[in-house]
Amino acid sequence: MTKLTMRSALIILMLLTGEVAIAQKHSEKLRTRIDSILDKRYYKMNYDTAYIGRPNSKLTLKTRASIAGNTLHIKQTEDGQRIKADLETNHMLTFSIGANYRGLAASVSLNPAKLTGRNKDYEFNLNYYSNRFCIDASYQISETMSGNVSNDDIRLHLDRGVLRTKTLNVTGFYTFNYKRFSFPAAFSQSYIQKRSAGSWIAGFSYQGGTLKTTDKAPDEMPRLRFHVGHFAIGGGYGYNLVLHRKWLMHLSVMPTVVIGDFNNVTYNDEKKKVHAPFPEMIFNERAAVVYNMGSKQFAGMSFLMNTVAFGRGHDQTYQSKWLARAFFGIRL
């Protein structure tokens, strides 16, 4: 009986070992297959290799510090009264660490102010950069917008918590000279710009959101809800300047003309549409500096800003959403 039991145990062990080996073999085949697909996609040659190239390493680790802000400036004349507002949210500082493996990227972010409870603002950013198509998107919820509002001789300072804002920005554009000019080289470092090159770009912009008073608003302040939405199309130009094969300096501007707006204001429960005079514009500006410390390390800074502007003379409105980043990366 004991021999039979031992023999059965050995047979079961051999079967289990075989199953594990088969599973490992299938897992290895799957990993190899996935790597092959990623390699094919990563090293696809649809660009001029004299101007653009891929990093020699397949894995990139990057740390990043980001700071974002949102400002609103209004000058309007309503029923003979001059209204002026200069408002700004608290700057949001975040730190993140991320990895990019053959074009697949993931990152984790941390906001120190949120951990201490000093800042309860939320912001979500999505950035997709390829040589041909690019998309920048951000969504922010904030109760830290504060500043000064004046109406003729009345001046009022609004503290944090009086206003609640929600802001959505989406920008997408197409790069015409994508075989020689690379946006990813400046903003995601998934490509390397070898020689200076520029390109015309064309795309769209959407900038909108809401601003409304909260229960913390002073009694003398009317209850307001201001909703804005602007969709615009346009074009611009971008340039990558390469110096000594180590420095990359990027600058691009894409002004767009608003072809549709969705604006309304609710003043003490009375809602009415708001039509801004033509032209309404959304300006998209980007800048970056990257320093390559050999083939394995790099560092740099980038800046993105979207500004919607409309009105003329004494009636003008500007709303700007910006994001600045400093980063350091290692290629393995």
Coordinates of C-alpha atoms in Angstrom, one line a residue:
M1 CA 0.0 0.0 0.0
T2 CA 2.8 2.3 0.9
K3 CA 4.6 1.6 -2.4
L4 CA 1.4 2.2 -4.4
T5 CA 0.9 5.5 -2.6
M6 CA 4.5 6.6 -3.2
R7 CA 4.2 5.6 -6.9
S8 CA 1.0 7.5 -7.3
A9 CA 2.5 10.5 -5.6
L10 CA 5.5 10.4 -8.0
I11 CA 3.2 10.1 -11.0
I12 CA 1.1 13.1 -9.9
L13 CA 4.3 15.1 -9.2
M14 CA 5.6 14.3 -12.7
L15 CA 2.2 15.3 -14.2
L16 CA 2.2 18.6 -12.3
T17 CA 5.8 19.3 -13.3
G18 CA 4.9 18.7 -16.9
E19 CA 1.8 21.0 -16.6
V20 CA 4.0 23.8 -15.1
A21 CA 6.6 23.3 -17.9
I22 CA 3.9 23.5 -20.5
A23 CA 2.4 26.7 -18.9
Q24 CA 5.8 28.3 -18.7
K25 CA 6.4 27.4 -22.4
H26 CA 3.0 29.0 -23.4
S27 CA 3.8 32.0 -21.2
E28 CA 7.2 32.4 -22.9
K29 CA 5.6 32.1 -26.4
L30 CA 3.0 34.8 -25.5
R31 CA 5.7 37.1 -24.1
T32 CA 7.8 36.6 -27.2
R33 CA 4.8 37.3 -29.4
I34 CA 3.9 40.5 -27.6
D35 CA 7.5 41.7 -27.7
S36 CA 7.6 41.0 -31.5
I37 CA 4.4 43.0 -32.0
L38 CA 5.7 45.9 -29.9
D39 CA 9.1 45.8 -31.7
K40 CA 7.4 45.9 -35.1
R41 CA 5.3 48.9 -34.0
Y42 CA 8.2 50.6 -32.1
Y43 CA 10.8 50.4 -34.9
K44 CA 8.4 51.0 -37.8
M45 CA 10.3 53.2 -40.2
N46 CA 7.8 55.9 -41.5
Y47 CA 10.2 58.8 -40.9
D48 CA 13.5 60.1 -42.3
T49 CA 16.2 58.5 -40.2
A50 CA 18.6 61.4 -41.0
Y51 CA 16.3 63.7 -38.9
I52 CA 14.5 61.4 -36.5
G53 CA 15.4 58.2 -34.6
R54 CA 14.4 55.9 -31.8
P55 CA 16.5 55.6 -28.6
N56 CA 18.8 52.6 -28.5
S57 CA 17.2 51.4 -25.3
K58 CA 13.7 49.9 -25.1
L59 CA 12.9 50.9 -21.5
T60 CA 12.8 54.5 -20.3
L61 CA 12.3 55.4 -16.6
K62 CA 11.4 59.1 -15.9
T63 CA 10.7 61.2 -12.9
R64 CA 8.7 64.5 -13.3
A65 CA 7.6 67.5 -11.3
S66 CA 4.6 69.4 -12.7
I67 CA 2.9 72.7 -11.7
A68 CA -0.4 73.8 -13.2
G69 CA -2.5 77.0 -13.0
N70 CA -5.7 78.6 -14.2
T71 CA -6.3 82.3 -14.5
L72 CA -9.4 84.4 -15.5
H73 CA -9.4 88.1 -16.4
I74 CA -12.6 89.9 -17.3
K75 CA -13.4 93.5 -18.2
Q76 CA -17.0 94.1 -19.2
T77 CA -19.6 96.9 -19.3
E78 CA -23.0 95.9 -18.1
D79 CA -25.9 98.4 -18.0
G80 CA -23.4 101.3 -17.8
Q81 CA -21.4 99.7 -15.0
R82 CA -17.8 98.7 -15.4
I83 CA -17.1 95.2 -14.1
K84 CA -13.6 93.9 -13.7
A85 CA -12.3 90.5 -12.3
D86 CA -8.8 89.1 -11.8
L87 CA -9.0 85.5 -10.5
E88 CA -6.6 82.7 -10.2
T89 CA -6.6 79.1 -8.8
N90 CA -3.8 77.9 -6.5
H91 CA -0.9 76.4 -8.3
M92 CA -1.1 72.6 -8.2
L93 CA 2.3 70.8 -7.7
T94 CA 2.6 67.1 -8.4
F95 CA 5.5 64.6 -8.6
S96 CA 5.4 61.5 -10.7
I97 CA 7.4 58.5 -11.8
G98 CA 6.8 56.6 -15.0
A99 CA 8.1 54.0 -17.4
N100 CA 7.9 53.6 -21.1
Y101 CA 8.5 50.2 -22.6
R102 CA 8.6 50.1 -26.4
G103 CA 6.0 52.8 -26.7
L104 CA 3.7 51.6 -23.9
A105 CA 3.8 54.1 -21.0
A106 CA 2.4 54.3 -17.5
S107 CA 3.0 56.6 -14.5
V108 CA 2.0 57.3 -10.9
S109 CA 1.6 60.8 -9.5
L110 CA 1.6 62.3 -6.0
N111 CA 0.3 65.7 -4.8
P112 CA 1.9 66.6 -1.5
A113 CA -0.6 69.4 -0.8
K114 CA -3.5 66.9 -1.1
L115 CA -1.9 64.6 1.5
T116 CA -1.8 67.4 4.0
G117 CA -5.3 68.6 3.2
R118 CA -4.3 72.1 2.1
N119 CA -5.5 71.6 -1.4
K120 CA -8.5 69.6 -2.5
D121 CA -8.3 70.5 -6.2
Y122 CA -8.3 67.7 -8.8
E123 CA -6.7 67.6 -12.2
F124 CA -6.4 64.9 -14.8
N125 CA -4.0 65.2 -17.8
L126 CA -3.9 63.1 -20.9
N127 CA -1.1 63.6 -23.4
Y128 CA -0.6 61.6 -26.6
Y129 CA 2.3 62.4 -28.9
S130 CA 3.1 60.7 -32.2
N131 CA 5.0 62.1 -35.1
R132 CA 1.8 62.6 -37.1
F133 CA -1.0 63.1 -34.5
C134 CA -1.0 64.7 -31.1
I135 CA -3.6 65.3 -28.4
D136 CA -3.4 67.3 -25.1
A137 CA -6.4 67.1 -22.7
S138 CA -6.9 68.3 -19.2
Y139 CA -9.8 68.4 -16.7
Q140 CA -9.7 70.4 -13.5
I141 CA -12.1 70.8 -10.6
S142 CA -11.1 73.6 -8.2
E143 CA -12.4 75.5 -5.2
T144 CA -9.2 77.6 -4.8
M145 CA -9.9 80.3 -7.4
S146 CA -9.6 83.6 -5.6
G147 CA -8.9 87.3 -6.4
N148 CA -10.5 90.7 -6.8
V149 CA -13.8 91.7 -8.4
S150 CA -14.8 95.3 -8.8
N151 CA -18.0 97.0 -10.0
D152 CA -17.5 100.8 -10.4
D153 CA -16.7 102.0 -6.8
I154 CA -17.3 98.6 -5.1
R155 CA -14.3 96.3 -4.7
L156 CA -14.6 92.8 -3.3
H157 CA -11.9 90.3 -2.6
L158 CA -13.0 86.6 -3.1
D159 CA -11.3 84.1 -0.8
R160 CA -10.7 80.5 -1.6
G161 CA -13.9 78.4 -1.4
V162 CA -16.2 81.1 -2.7
L163 CA -16.0 79.9 -6.3
R164 CA -16.1 76.4 -7.7
T165 CA -14.7 75.9 -11.2
K166 CA -14.6 73.0 -13.6
T167 CA -12.4 73.4 -16.7
L168 CA -12.0 71.1 -19.7
N169 CA -9.3 71.7 -22.4
V170 CA -8.8 69.4 -25.4
T171 CA -6.4 70.2 -28.3
G172 CA -5.6 67.9 -31.2
F173 CA -3.5 68.6 -34.2
Y174 CA -1.9 67.0 -37.3
T175 CA 1.8 67.5 -38.2
F176 CA 2.5 67.8 -41.9
N177 CA 6.2 67.3 -41.9
Y178 CA 6.0 64.3 -39.6
K179 CA 8.8 62.4 -41.3
R180 CA 11.4 65.0 -40.3
F181 CA 9.8 66.9 -37.3
S182 CA 9.0 65.1 -34.1
F183 CA 6.7 66.4 -31.3
P184 CA 7.5 63.3 -29.2
A185 CA 11.2 64.1 -29.2
A186 CA 10.4 67.3 -27.3
F187 CA 7.6 66.2 -25.0
S188 CA 7.7 62.4 -24.4
Q189 CA 11.3 61.6 -25.4
S190 CA 10.2 58.5 -27.2
Y191 CA 12.0 59.7 -30.3
I192 CA 15.2 61.7 -30.8
Q193 CA 15.4 64.7 -33.1
K194 CA 18.8 64.5 -34.8
R195 CA 18.7 67.6 -37.0
S196 CA 16.8 70.8 -36.8
A197 CA 13.4 70.8 -38.6
G198 CA 10.0 72.5 -38.5
S199 CA 6.5 71.8 -39.7
W200 CA 3.1 73.4 -40.3
I201 CA 0.4 72.0 -38.0
A202 CA -3.4 72.1 -38.2
G203 CA -6.0 71.1 -35.7
F204 CA -8.8 72.0 -33.3
S205 CA -9.3 73.3 -29.7
Y206 CA -12.0 73.1 -27.2
Q207 CA -11.9 75.1 -24.0
G208 CA -14.9 75.3 -21.6
G209 CA -16.3 74.7 -18.2
T210 CA -18.3 76.3 -15.4
L211 CA -17.7 78.9 -12.7
K212 CA -20.3 79.2 -9.9
T213 CA -20.6 80.6 -6.4
T214 CA -20.7 78.2 -3.4
D215 CA -22.4 78.5 0.0
K216 CA -19.4 80.3 1.3
A217 CA -20.1 83.3 -0.9
P218 CA -20.8 86.6 1.0
D219 CA -24.5 87.6 1.4
E220 CA -24.0 90.7 -0.7
M221 CA -22.7 88.7 -3.6
P222 CA -25.3 87.6 -6.2
R223 CA -25.5 83.9 -6.9
L224 CA -23.8 83.2 -10.2
R225 CA -23.3 80.3 -12.6
F226 CA -21.3 81.0 -15.7
H227 CA -21.0 78.3 -18.3
V228 CA -18.6 78.6 -21.3
G229 CA -17.7 76.4 -24.2
H230 CA -15.6 77.3 -27.3
F231 CA -14.8 75.0 -30.2
A232 CA -12.2 76.3 -32.6
I233 CA -10.2 75.3 -35.6
G234 CA -6.9 76.7 -37.0
G235 CA -3.3 76.1 -37.7
G236 CA 0.2 77.1 -36.8
Y237 CA 3.9 76.2 -36.9
G238 CA 6.4 74.3 -34.8
Y239 CA 10.1 74.1 -34.8
N240 CA 12.8 71.8 -33.2
L241 CA 16.2 73.4 -33.0
V242 CA 19.0 70.9 -32.4
L243 CA 22.4 72.2 -31.1
H244 CA 25.5 70.1 -30.9
R245 CA 23.4 66.9 -30.9
K246 CA 22.8 67.4 -27.2
W247 CA 20.3 70.3 -26.9
L248 CA 16.8 70.3 -28.3
M249 CA 14.7 73.5 -28.2
H250 CA 11.1 73.4 -29.2
L251 CA 8.6 76.2 -29.8
S252 CA 5.2 75.9 -31.4
V253 CA 2.1 78.2 -31.7
M254 CA -1.3 77.2 -33.1
P255 CA -3.9 80.0 -33.1
T256 CA -7.5 78.8 -33.7
V257 CA -10.7 80.7 -34.6
V258 CA -13.8 79.8 -32.6
I259 CA -16.6 78.5 -34.9
G260 CA -19.0 77.5 -32.1
D261 CA -19.6 78.9 -28.6
F262 CA -22.0 77.6 -25.9
N263 CA -22.0 80.4 -23.3
N264 CA -24.7 81.3 -20.8
V265 CA -24.9 82.9 -17.4
T266 CA -27.3 82.4 -14.5
Y267 CA -27.7 85.5 -12.3
N268 CA -29.8 84.9 -9.2
D269 CA -31.7 82.1 -10.9
E270 CA -32.2 84.1 -14.1
K271 CA -30.5 82.4 -17.1
K272 CA -29.6 84.0 -20.4
K273 CA -27.3 83.3 -23.3
V274 CA -24.1 85.2 -23.8
H275 CA -22.8 85.8 -27.3
A276 CA -19.2 87.0 -27.6
P277 CA -18.3 89.3 -30.5
F278 CA -16.3 88.0 -33.4
P279 CA -13.4 87.1 -33.4
E280 CA -13.1 84.7 -30.6
M281 CA -9.7 83.0 -30.5
I282 CA -8.0 80.1 -28.7
F283 CA -4.2 80.2 -28.7
N284 CA -2.2 77.1 -28.0
E285 CA 1.5 77.6 -27.2
R286 CA 4.1 75.0 -26.4
A287 CA 7.8 75.2 -25.5
A288 CA 10.4 72.6 -24.4
V289 CA 14.1 72.2 -23.7
V290 CA 15.7 68.8 -23.6
Y291 CA 19.4 68.1 -22.8
N292 CA 20.7 64.6 -23.7
M293 CA 23.6 63.6 -21.3
G294 CA 24.9 60.9 -23.6
S295 CA 22.7 58.1 -24.9
K296 CA 21.4 56.9 -21.5
Q297 CA 20.3 60.0 -19.6
F298 CA 18.3 63.2 -20.3
A299 CA 16.7 66.1 -18.5
G300 CA 14.6 69.1 -19.5
M301 CA 11.5 71.3 -19.1
S302 CA 8.3 71.8 -21.0
F303 CA 5.5 74.3 -21.0
L304 CA 1.9 74.2 -22.4
M305 CA -0.7 77.0 -22.3
N306 CA -4.1 77.3 -23.8
T307 CA -5.7 80.8 -23.8
V308 CA -9.2 81.7 -24.9
A309 CA -9.7 85.4 -25.7
F310 CA -12.7 87.4 -27.0
G311 CA -13.9 90.9 -27.0
R312 CA -12.4 94.2 -27.9
G313 CA -11.8 97.7 -26.4
H314 CA -13.2 98.0 -22.9
D315 CA -14.9 94.5 -23.1
Q316 CA -12.4 91.7 -23.0
T317 CA -12.1 88.3 -21.5
Y318 CA -9.1 86.1 -21.2
Q319 CA -8.9 82.6 -19.6
S320 CA -5.6 80.7 -19.5
K321 CA -4.8 77.1 -18.5
W322 CA -1.1 76.3 -18.3
L323 CA 1.1 73.4 -17.3
A324 CA 4.9 73.5 -16.7
R325 CA 7.0 70.4 -16.2
A326 CA 10.6 69.5 -15.3
F327 CA 11.9 66.0 -15.9
F328 CA 14.8 63.6 -15.7
G329 CA 15.0 60.2 -17.4
I330 CA 17.2 57.1 -17.7
R331 CA 17.2 54.7 -20.7
L332 CA 18.0 51.1 -19.9

